[in-house]
mmCIF file of C-alpha atoms and ligand atoms in Angstrom:
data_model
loop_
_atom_site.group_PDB
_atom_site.id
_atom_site.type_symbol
_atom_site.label_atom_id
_atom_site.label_comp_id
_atom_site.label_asym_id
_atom_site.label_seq_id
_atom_site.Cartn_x
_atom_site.Cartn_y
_atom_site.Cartn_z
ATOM 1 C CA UNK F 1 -47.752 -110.805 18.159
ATOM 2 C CA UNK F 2 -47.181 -114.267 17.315
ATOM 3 C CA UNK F 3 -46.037 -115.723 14.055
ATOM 4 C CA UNK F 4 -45.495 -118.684 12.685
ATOM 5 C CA UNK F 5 -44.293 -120.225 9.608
ATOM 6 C CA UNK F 6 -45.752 -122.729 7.179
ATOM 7 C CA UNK F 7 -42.024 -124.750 6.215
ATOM 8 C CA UNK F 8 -42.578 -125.593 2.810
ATOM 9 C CA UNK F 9 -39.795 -124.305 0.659
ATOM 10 C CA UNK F 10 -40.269 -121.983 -1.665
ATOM 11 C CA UNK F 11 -44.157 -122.233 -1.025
ATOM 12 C CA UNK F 12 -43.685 -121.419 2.871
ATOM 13 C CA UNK F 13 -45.694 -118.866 4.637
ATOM 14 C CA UNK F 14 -46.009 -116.504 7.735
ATOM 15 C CA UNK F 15 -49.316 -116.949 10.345
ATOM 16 C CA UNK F 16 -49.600 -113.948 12.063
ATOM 17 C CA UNK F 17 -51.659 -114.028 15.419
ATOM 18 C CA UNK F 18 -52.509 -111.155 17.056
ATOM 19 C CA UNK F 19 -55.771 -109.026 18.422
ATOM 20 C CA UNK F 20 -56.248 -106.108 16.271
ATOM 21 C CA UNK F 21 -53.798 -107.405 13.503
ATOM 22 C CA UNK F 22 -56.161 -106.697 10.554
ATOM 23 C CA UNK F 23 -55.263 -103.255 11.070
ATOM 24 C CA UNK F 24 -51.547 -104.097 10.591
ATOM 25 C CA UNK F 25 -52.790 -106.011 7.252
ATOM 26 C CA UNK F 26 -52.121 -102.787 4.806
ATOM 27 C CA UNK F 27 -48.544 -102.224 5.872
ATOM 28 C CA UNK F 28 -47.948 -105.247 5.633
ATOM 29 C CA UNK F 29 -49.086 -105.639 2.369
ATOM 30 C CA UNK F 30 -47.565 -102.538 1.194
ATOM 31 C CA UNK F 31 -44.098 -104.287 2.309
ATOM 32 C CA UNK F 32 -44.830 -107.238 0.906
ATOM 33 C CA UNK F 33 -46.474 -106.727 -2.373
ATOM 34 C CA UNK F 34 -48.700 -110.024 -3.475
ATOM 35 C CA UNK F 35 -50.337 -108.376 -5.623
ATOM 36 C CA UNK F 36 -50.270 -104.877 -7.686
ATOM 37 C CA UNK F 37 -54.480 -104.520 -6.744
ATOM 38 C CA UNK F 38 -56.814 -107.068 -4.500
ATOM 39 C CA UNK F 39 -59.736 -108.690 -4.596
ATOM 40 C CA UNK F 40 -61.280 -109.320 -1.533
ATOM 41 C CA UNK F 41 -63.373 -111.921 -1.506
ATOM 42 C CA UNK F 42 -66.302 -112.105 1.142
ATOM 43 C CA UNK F 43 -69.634 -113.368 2.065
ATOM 44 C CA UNK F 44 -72.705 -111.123 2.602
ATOM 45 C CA UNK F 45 -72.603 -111.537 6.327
ATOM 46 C CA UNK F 46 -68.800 -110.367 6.980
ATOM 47 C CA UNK F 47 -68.949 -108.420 4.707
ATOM 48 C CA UNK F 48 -71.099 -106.133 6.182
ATOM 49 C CA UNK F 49 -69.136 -106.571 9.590
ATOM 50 C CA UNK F 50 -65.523 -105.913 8.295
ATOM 51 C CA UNK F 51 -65.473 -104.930 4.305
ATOM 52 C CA UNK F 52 -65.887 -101.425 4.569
ATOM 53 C CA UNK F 53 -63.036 -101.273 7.513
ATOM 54 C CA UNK F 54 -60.858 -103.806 5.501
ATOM 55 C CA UNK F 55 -61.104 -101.515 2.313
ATOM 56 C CA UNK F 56 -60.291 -98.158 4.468
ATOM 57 C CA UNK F 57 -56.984 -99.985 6.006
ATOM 58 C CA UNK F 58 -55.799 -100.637 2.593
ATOM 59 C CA UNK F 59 -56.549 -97.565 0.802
ATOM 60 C CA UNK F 60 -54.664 -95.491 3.857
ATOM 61 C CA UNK F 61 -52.125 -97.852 3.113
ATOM 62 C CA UNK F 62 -52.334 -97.138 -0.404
ATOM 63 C CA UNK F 63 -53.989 -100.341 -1.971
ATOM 64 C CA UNK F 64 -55.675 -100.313 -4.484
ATOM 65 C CA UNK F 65 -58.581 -103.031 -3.587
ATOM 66 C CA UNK F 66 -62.007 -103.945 -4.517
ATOM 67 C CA UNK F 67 -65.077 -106.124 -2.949
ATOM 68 C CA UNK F 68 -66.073 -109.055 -3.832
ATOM 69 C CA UNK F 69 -69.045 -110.212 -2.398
ATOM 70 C CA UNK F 70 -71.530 -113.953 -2.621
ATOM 71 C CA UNK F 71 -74.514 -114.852 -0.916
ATOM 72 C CA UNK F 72 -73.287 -116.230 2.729
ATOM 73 C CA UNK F 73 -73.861 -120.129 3.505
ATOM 74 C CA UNK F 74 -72.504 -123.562 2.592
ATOM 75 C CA UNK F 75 -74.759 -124.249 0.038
ATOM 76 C CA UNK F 76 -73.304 -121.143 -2.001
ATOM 77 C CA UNK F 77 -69.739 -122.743 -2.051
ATOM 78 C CA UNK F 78 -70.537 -124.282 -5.527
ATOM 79 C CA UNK F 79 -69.041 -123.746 -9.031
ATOM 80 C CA UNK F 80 -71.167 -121.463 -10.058
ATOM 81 C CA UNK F 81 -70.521 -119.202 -7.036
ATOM 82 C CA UNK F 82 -66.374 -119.552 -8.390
ATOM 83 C CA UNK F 83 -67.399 -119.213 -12.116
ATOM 84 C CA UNK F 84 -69.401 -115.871 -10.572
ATOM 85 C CA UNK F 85 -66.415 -114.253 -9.051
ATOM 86 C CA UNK F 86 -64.015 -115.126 -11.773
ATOM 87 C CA UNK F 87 -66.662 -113.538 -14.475
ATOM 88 C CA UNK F 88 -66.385 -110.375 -11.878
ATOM 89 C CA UNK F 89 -62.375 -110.073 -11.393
ATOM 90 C CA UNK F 90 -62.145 -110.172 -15.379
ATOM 91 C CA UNK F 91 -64.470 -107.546 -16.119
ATOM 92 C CA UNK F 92 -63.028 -105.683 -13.413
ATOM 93 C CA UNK F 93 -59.806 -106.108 -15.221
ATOM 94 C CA UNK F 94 -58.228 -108.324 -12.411
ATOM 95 C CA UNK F 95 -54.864 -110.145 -13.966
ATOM 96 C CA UNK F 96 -52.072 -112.466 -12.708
ATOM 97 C CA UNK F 97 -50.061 -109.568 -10.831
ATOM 98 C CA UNK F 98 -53.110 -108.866 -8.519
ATOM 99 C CA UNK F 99 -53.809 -110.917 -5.911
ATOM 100 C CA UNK F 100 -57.269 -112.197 -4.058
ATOM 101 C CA UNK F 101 -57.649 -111.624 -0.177
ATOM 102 C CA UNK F 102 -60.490 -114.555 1.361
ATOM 103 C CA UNK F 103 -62.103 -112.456 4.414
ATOM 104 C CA UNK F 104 -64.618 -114.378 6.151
ATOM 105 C CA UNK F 105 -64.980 -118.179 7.328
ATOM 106 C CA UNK F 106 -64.237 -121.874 6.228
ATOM 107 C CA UNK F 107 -66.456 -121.248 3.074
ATOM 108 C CA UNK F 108 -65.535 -118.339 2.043
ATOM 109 C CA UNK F 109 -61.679 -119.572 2.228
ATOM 110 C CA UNK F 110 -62.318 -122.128 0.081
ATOM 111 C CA UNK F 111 -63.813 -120.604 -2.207
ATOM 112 C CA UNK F 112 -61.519 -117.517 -2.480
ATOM 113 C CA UNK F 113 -58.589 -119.968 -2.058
ATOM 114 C CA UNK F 114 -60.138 -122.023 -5.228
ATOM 115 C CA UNK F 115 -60.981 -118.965 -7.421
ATOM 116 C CA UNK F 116 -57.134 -117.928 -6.556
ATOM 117 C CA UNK F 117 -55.579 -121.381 -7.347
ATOM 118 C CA UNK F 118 -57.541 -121.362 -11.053
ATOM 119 C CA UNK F 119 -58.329 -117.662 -12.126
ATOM 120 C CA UNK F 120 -55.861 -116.651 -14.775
ATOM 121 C CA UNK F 121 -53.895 -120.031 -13.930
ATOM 122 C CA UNK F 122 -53.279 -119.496 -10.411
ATOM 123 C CA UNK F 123 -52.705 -115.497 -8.624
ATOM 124 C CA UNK F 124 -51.997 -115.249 -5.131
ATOM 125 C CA UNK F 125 -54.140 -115.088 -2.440
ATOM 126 C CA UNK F 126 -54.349 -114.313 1.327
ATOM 127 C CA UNK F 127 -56.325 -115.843 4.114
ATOM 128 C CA UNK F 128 -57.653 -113.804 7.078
ATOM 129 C CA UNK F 129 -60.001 -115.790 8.724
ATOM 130 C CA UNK F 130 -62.733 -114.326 10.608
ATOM 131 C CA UNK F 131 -64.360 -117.631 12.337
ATOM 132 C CA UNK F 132 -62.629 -119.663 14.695
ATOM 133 C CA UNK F 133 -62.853 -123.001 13.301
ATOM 134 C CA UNK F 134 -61.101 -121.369 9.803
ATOM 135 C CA UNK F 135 -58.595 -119.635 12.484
ATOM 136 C CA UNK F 136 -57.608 -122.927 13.640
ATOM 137 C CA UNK F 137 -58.206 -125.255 10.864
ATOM 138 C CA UNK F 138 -59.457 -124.310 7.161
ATOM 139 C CA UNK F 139 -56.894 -121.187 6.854
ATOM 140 C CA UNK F 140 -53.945 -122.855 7.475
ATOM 141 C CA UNK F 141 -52.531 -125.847 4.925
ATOM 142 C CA UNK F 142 -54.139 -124.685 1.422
ATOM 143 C CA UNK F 143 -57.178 -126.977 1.119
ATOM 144 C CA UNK F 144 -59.171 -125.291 -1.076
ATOM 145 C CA UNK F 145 -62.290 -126.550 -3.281
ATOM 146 C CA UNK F 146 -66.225 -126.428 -3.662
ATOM 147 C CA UNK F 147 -69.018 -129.264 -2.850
ATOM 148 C CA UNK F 148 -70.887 -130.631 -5.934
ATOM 149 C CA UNK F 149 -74.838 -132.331 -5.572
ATOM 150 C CA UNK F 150 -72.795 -135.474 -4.934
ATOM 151 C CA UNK F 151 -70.969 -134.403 -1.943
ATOM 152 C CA UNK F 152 -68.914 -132.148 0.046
ATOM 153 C CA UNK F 153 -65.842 -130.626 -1.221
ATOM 154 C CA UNK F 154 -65.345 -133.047 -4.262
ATOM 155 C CA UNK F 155 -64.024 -130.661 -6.886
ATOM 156 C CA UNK F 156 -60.640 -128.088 -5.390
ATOM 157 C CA UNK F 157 -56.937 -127.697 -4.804
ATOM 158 C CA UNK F 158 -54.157 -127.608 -2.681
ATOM 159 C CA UNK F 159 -53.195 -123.879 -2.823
ATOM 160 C CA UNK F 160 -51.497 -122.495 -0.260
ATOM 161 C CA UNK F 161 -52.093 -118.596 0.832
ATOM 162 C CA UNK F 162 -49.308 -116.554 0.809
ATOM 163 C CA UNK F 163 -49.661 -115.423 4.084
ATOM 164 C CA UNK F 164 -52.385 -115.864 6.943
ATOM 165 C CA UNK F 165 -53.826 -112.611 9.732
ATOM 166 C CA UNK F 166 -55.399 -114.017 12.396
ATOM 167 C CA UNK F 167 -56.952 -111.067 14.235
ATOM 168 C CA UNK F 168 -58.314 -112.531 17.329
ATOM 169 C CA UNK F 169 -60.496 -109.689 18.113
ATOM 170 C CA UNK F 170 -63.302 -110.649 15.261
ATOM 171 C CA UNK F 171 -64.410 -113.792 17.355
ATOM 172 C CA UNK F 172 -66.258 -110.956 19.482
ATOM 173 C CA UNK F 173 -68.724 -111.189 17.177
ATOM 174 C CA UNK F 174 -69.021 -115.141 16.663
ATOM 175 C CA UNK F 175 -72.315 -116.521 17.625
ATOM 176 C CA UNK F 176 -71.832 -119.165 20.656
ATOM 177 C CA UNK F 177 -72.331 -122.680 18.210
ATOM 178 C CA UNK F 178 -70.305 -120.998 16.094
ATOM 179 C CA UNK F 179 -67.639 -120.873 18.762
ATOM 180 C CA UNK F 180 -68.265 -124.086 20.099
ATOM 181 C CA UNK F 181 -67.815 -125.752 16.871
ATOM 182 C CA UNK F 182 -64.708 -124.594 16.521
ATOM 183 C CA UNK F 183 -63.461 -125.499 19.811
ATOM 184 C CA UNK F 184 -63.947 -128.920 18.849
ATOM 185 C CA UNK F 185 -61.123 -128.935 16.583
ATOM 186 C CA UNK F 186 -59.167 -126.874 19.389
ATOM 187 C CA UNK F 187 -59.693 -130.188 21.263
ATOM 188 C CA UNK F 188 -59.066 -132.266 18.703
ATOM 189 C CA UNK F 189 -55.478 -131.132 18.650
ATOM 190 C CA UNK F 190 -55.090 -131.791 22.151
ATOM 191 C CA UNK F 191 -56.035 -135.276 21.551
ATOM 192 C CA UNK F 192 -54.235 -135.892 18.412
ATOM 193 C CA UNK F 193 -50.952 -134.153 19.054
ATOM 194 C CA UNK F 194 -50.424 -132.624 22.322
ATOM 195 C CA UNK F 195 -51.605 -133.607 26.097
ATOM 196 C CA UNK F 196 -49.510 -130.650 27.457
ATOM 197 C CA UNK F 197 -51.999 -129.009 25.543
ATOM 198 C CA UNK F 198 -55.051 -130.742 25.991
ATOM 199 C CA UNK F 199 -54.027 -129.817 29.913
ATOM 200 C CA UNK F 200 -54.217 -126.289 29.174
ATOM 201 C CA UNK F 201 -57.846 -126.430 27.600
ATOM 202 C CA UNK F 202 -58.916 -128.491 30.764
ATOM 203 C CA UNK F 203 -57.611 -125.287 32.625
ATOM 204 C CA UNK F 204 -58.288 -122.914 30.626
ATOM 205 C CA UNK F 205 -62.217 -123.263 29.785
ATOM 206 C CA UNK F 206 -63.737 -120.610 31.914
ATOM 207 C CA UNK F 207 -61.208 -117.857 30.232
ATOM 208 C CA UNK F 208 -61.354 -119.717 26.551
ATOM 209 C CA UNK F 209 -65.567 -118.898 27.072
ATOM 210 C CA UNK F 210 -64.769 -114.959 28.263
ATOM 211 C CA UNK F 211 -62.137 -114.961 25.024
ATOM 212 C CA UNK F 212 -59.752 -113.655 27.354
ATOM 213 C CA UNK F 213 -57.388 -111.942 24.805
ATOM 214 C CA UNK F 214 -53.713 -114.052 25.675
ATOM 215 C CA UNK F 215 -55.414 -117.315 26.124
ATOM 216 C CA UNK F 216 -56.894 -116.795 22.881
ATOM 217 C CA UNK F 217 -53.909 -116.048 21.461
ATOM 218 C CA UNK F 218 -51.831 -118.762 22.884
ATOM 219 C CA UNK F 219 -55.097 -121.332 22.174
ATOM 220 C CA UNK F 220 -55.343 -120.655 18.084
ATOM 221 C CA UNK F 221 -51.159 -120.156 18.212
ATOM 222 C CA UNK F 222 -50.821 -123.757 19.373
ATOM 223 C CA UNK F 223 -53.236 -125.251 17.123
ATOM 224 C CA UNK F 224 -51.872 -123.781 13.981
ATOM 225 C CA UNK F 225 -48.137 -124.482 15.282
ATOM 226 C CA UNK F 226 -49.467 -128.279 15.258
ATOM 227 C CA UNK F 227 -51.405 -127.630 12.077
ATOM 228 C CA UNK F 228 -48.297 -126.238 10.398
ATOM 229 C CA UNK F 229 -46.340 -129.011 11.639
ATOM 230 C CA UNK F 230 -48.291 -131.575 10.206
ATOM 231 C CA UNK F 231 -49.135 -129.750 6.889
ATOM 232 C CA UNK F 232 -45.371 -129.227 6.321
ATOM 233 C CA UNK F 233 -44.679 -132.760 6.690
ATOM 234 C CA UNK F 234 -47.299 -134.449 4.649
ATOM 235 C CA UNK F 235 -48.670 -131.485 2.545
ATOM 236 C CA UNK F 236 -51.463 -133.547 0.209
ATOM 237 C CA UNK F 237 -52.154 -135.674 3.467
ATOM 238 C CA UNK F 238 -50.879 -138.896 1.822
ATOM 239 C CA UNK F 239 -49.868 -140.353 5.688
ATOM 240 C CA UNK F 240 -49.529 -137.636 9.034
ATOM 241 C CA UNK F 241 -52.362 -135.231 7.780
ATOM 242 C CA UNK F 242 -54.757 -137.878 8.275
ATOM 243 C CA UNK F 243 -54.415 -137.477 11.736
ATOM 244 C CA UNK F 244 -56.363 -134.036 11.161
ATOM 245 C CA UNK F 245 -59.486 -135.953 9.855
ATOM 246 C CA UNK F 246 -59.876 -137.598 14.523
ATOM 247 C CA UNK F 247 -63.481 -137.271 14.994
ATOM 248 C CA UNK F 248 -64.595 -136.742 11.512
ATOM 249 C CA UNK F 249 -65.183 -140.375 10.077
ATOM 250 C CA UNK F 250 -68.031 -141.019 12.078
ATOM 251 C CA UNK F 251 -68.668 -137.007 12.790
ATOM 252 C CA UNK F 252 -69.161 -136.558 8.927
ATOM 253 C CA UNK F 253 -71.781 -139.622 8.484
ATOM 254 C CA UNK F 254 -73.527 -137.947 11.668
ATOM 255 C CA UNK F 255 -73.631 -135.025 10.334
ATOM 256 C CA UNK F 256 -75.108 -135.861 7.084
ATOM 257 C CA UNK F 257 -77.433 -138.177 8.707
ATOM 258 C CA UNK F 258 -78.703 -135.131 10.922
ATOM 259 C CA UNK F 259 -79.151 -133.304 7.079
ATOM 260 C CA UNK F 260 -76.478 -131.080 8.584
ATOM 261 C CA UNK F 261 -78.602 -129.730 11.656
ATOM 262 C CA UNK F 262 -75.992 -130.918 13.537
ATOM 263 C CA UNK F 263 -73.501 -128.126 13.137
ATOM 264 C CA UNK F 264 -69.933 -129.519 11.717
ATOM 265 C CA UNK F 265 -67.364 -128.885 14.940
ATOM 266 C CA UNK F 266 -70.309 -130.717 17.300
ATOM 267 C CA UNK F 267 -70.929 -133.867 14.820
ATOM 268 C CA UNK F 268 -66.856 -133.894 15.199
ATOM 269 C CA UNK F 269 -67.203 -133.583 19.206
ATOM 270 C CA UNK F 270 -69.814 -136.973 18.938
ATOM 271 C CA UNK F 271 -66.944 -138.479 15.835
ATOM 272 C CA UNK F 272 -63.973 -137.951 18.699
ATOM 273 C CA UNK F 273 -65.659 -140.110 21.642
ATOM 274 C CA UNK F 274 -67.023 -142.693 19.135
ATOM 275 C CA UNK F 275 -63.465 -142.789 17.598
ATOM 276 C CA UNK F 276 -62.017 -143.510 21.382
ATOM 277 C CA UNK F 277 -64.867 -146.299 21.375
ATOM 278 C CA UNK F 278 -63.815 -148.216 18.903
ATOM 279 C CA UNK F 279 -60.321 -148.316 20.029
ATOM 280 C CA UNK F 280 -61.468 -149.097 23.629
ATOM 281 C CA UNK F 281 -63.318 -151.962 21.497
ATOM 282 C CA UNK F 282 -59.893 -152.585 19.707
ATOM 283 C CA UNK F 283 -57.967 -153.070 22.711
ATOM 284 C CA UNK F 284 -55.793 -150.300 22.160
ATOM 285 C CA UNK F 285 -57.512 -147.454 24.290
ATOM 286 C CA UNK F 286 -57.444 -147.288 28.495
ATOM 287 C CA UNK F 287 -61.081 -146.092 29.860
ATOM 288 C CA UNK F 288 -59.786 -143.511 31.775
ATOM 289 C CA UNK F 289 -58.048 -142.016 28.652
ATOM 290 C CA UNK F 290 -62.249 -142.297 26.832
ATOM 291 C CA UNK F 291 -63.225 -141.065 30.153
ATOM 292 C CA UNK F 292 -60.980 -137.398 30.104
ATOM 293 C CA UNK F 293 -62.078 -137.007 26.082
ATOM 294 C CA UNK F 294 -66.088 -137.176 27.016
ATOM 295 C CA UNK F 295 -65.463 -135.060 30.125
ATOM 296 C CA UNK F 296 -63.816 -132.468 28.258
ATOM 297 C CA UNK F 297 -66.044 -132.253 25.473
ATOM 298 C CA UNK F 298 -68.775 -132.299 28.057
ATOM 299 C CA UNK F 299 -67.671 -129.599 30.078
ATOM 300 C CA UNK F 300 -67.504 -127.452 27.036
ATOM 301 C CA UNK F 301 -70.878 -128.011 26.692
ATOM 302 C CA UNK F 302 -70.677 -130.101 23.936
ATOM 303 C CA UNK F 303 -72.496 -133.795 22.557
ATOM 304 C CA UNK F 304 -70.839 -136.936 22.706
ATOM 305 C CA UNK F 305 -73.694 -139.491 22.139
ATOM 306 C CA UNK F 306 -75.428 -139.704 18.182
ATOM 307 C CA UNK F 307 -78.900 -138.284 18.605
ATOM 308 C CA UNK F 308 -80.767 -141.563 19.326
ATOM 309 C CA UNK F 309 -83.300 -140.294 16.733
ATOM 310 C CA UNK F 310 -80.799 -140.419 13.784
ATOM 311 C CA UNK F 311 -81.320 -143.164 11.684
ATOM 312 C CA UNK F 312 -78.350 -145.335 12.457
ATOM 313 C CA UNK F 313 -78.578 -146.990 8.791
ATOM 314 C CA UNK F 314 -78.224 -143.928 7.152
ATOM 315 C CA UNK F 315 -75.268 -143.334 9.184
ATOM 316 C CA UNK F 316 -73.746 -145.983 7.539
ATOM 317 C CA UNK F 317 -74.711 -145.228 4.464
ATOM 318 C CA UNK F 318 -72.885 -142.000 4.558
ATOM 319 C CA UNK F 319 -69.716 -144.003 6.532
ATOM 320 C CA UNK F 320 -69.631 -146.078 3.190
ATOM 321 C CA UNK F 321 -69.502 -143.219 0.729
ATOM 322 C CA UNK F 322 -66.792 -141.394 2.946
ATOM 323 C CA UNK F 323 -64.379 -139.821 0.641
ATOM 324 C CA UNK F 324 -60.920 -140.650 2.262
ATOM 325 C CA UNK F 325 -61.721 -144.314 2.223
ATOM 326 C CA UNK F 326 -58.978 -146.275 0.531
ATOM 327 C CA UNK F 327 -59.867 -148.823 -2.202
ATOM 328 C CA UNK F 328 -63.447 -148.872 -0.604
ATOM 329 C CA UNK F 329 -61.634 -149.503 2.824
ATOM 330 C CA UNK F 330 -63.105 -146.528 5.743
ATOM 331 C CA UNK F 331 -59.562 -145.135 7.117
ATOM 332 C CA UNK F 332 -60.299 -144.283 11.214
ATOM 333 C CA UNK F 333 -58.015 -142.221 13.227
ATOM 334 C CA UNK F 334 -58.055 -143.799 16.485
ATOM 335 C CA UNK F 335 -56.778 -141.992 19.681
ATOM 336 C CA UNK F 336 -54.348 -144.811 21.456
ATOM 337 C CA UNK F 337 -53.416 -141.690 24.413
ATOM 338 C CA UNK F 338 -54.237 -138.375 24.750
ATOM 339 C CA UNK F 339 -52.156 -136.581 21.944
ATOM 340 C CA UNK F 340 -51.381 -139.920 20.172
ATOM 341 C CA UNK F 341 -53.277 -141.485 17.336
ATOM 342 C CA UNK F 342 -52.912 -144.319 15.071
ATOM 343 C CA UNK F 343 -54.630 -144.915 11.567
ATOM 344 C CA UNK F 344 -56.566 -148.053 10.904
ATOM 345 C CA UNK F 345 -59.214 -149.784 8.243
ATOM 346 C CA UNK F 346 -58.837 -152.648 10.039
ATOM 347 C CA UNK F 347 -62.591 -152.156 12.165
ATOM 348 C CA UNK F 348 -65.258 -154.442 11.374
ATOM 349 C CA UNK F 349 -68.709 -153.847 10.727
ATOM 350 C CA UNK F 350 -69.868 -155.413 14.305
ATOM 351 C CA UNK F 351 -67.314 -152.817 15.883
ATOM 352 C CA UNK F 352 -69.299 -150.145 14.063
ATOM 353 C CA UNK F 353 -72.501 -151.295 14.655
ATOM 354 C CA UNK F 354 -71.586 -151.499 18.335
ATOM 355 C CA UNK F 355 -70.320 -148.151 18.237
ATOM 356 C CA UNK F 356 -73.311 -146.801 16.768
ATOM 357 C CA UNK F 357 -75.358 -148.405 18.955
HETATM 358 N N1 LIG R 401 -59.053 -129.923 7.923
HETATM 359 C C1 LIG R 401 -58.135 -130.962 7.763
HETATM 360 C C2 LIG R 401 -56.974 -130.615 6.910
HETATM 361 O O1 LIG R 401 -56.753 -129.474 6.583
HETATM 362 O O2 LIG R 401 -56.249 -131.498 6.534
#
């Protein structure tokens, strides 16, 4: 099994990564004790795949725990879904000795992770993250929140999970864009962080596809060693962590453009060769180094052009309203070598529109 640790103080926190681990989650919970009882927190769609076999591990272990289900799908991560669940831990007596456990995906981890970070001022919680792209990513650094009508993930916390069980065996039932999208921010980290290990996914591809049980492991190990690295250095991204957001400037505006057809991980995979454009455009990018990023994203079978039938104004629109712009100013992560990045506003609007175009 791997584990790693989340270094930050007194709030620091184990990753364990390891097919089959979620069977190891009740003894190590009974060791542990987060919480006297649990609420697991789940959508509809896990679950029905793992709820039933999560609740049976922790009873043998002798946990008391409880299910706590909401409708599956993005546009369920709301208030009201939160509001929901906390109106169902208090009349099920829940109080600030128990503890919540998120089981599913990105959503439901930020939703669990935001119930956990307000209900009864803050109880612990636990991630085990059943989707790749939350195995990688959402999981791991205690971003937590809701979207509002106004946008995505406007009202949360930072709340980190007292620990994280990556059981590598539940991708077998991912659907294929599902994996794909994650594997965008697998390459992502390759790009931002690491060419050693952008190598290995230029290797690795045909074995990543077959999930091939130690590549998977060593694949979601290194990108949450990076992740970890990076969250424990700038926790409430206020500098490094930015680096994180490679490929979603311009992914997020495509993706909203698209009305969110385009799947999140492949409007990133189209946001990390535009990024490389604009520093080719900046003079701070070799072609060869824009050249590796498309093939790789290509041979994983994913896009790297905007859909020439998204309106390219509307992708602007949403580029203006992005969130992590400073003082009005868009911030862009631009690669400047494979795993090496800079941050920049400094990109004007004819870069963009050449971009774009
Ligand atoms: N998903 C980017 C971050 O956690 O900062």
């Amino acid at each position: 099994m791997a584990e790693l640790r989340v270094g930050l103080g007194d709030r620091s926190y184990p990753i364990h990564i390891e097919p089959g681990c979620l069977d190891r989650v009740g003894a190590e919970l009974s060791k542990s004790r987060i919480g006297n009882r649990y609420a697991v927190v789940s959508d509809s769609n896990v679950a029905k795949l793992y709820g039933e076999r999560l609740l049976n591990i922790l009873d043998s272990a002798g946990i008391s725990a409880r299910m706590f289900t909401f409708v599956a799908g993005e546009e369920n991560k709301t208030m009201a879904t939160v509001t929901d669940l906390a109106s169902q831990l208090a009349r099920a007596g829940y109080d600030r000795h128990d503890a919540i456990i998120a089981l599913g995906g990105g959503v439901t981890g930020d939703i669990a992770g935001f119930l956990a970070s307000a209900y009864m001022r803050g109880i612990p919680f636990i991630q085990i993250p059943t989707t790749l792209l939350s195995q990688v990513d959402s999981s791991v650094g205690g971003k937590t929140g809701v979207d509002l009508p106004e946008g995505k993930n406007l009202v949360g916390a930072f709340y980190q999970p007292r620990a994280v069980y990556i059981d590598t065996e539940v991708l077998q039932t991912l659907d294929d864009q599902e994996l794909l999208g994650g594997l965008a921010e697998v390459i992502k980290y390759g790009v931002i962080w690491d060419e050693g290990f952008f190598m290995f996914l230029e290797k690795e591809r045909e074995r990543i596809f077959s999930l091939a049980p130690e590549v998977i492991v060593d694949m979601i190990t290194r990108c949450c060693a990076i992740k970890a690295e990076v969250v424990a250095e700038d926790e409430r991204e206020g500098g490094l962590r930015k680096i994180l957001n490679y490929g979603h400037t311009i992914g997020h505006a495509v993706e909203g453009a698209s009305s969110f057809q385009l799947i999140h991980g492949l409007a990133v995979s189209i946001g990390m060769v535009a990024a490389a454009r604009l520093s080719i455009l900046k003079g701070t990018l070799a072609q060869d180094v824009l050249d590796r990023i498309t093939s790789i994203l290509i041979s994983y079978g994913m896009p790297t052009e905007i859909p020439g039938d998204l309106d390219r104004a509307e992708i602007k629109r949403y580029l203006k309203t992005d969130k992590k712009a400073v003082s009005g100013k868009v911030q862009f992560v631009l690669p400047d070598k494979i795993g090496s990045t800079y941050i920049t506003d400094d990109v004007s609007v004819d870069l963009i529109d050449q971009v774009l175009n």
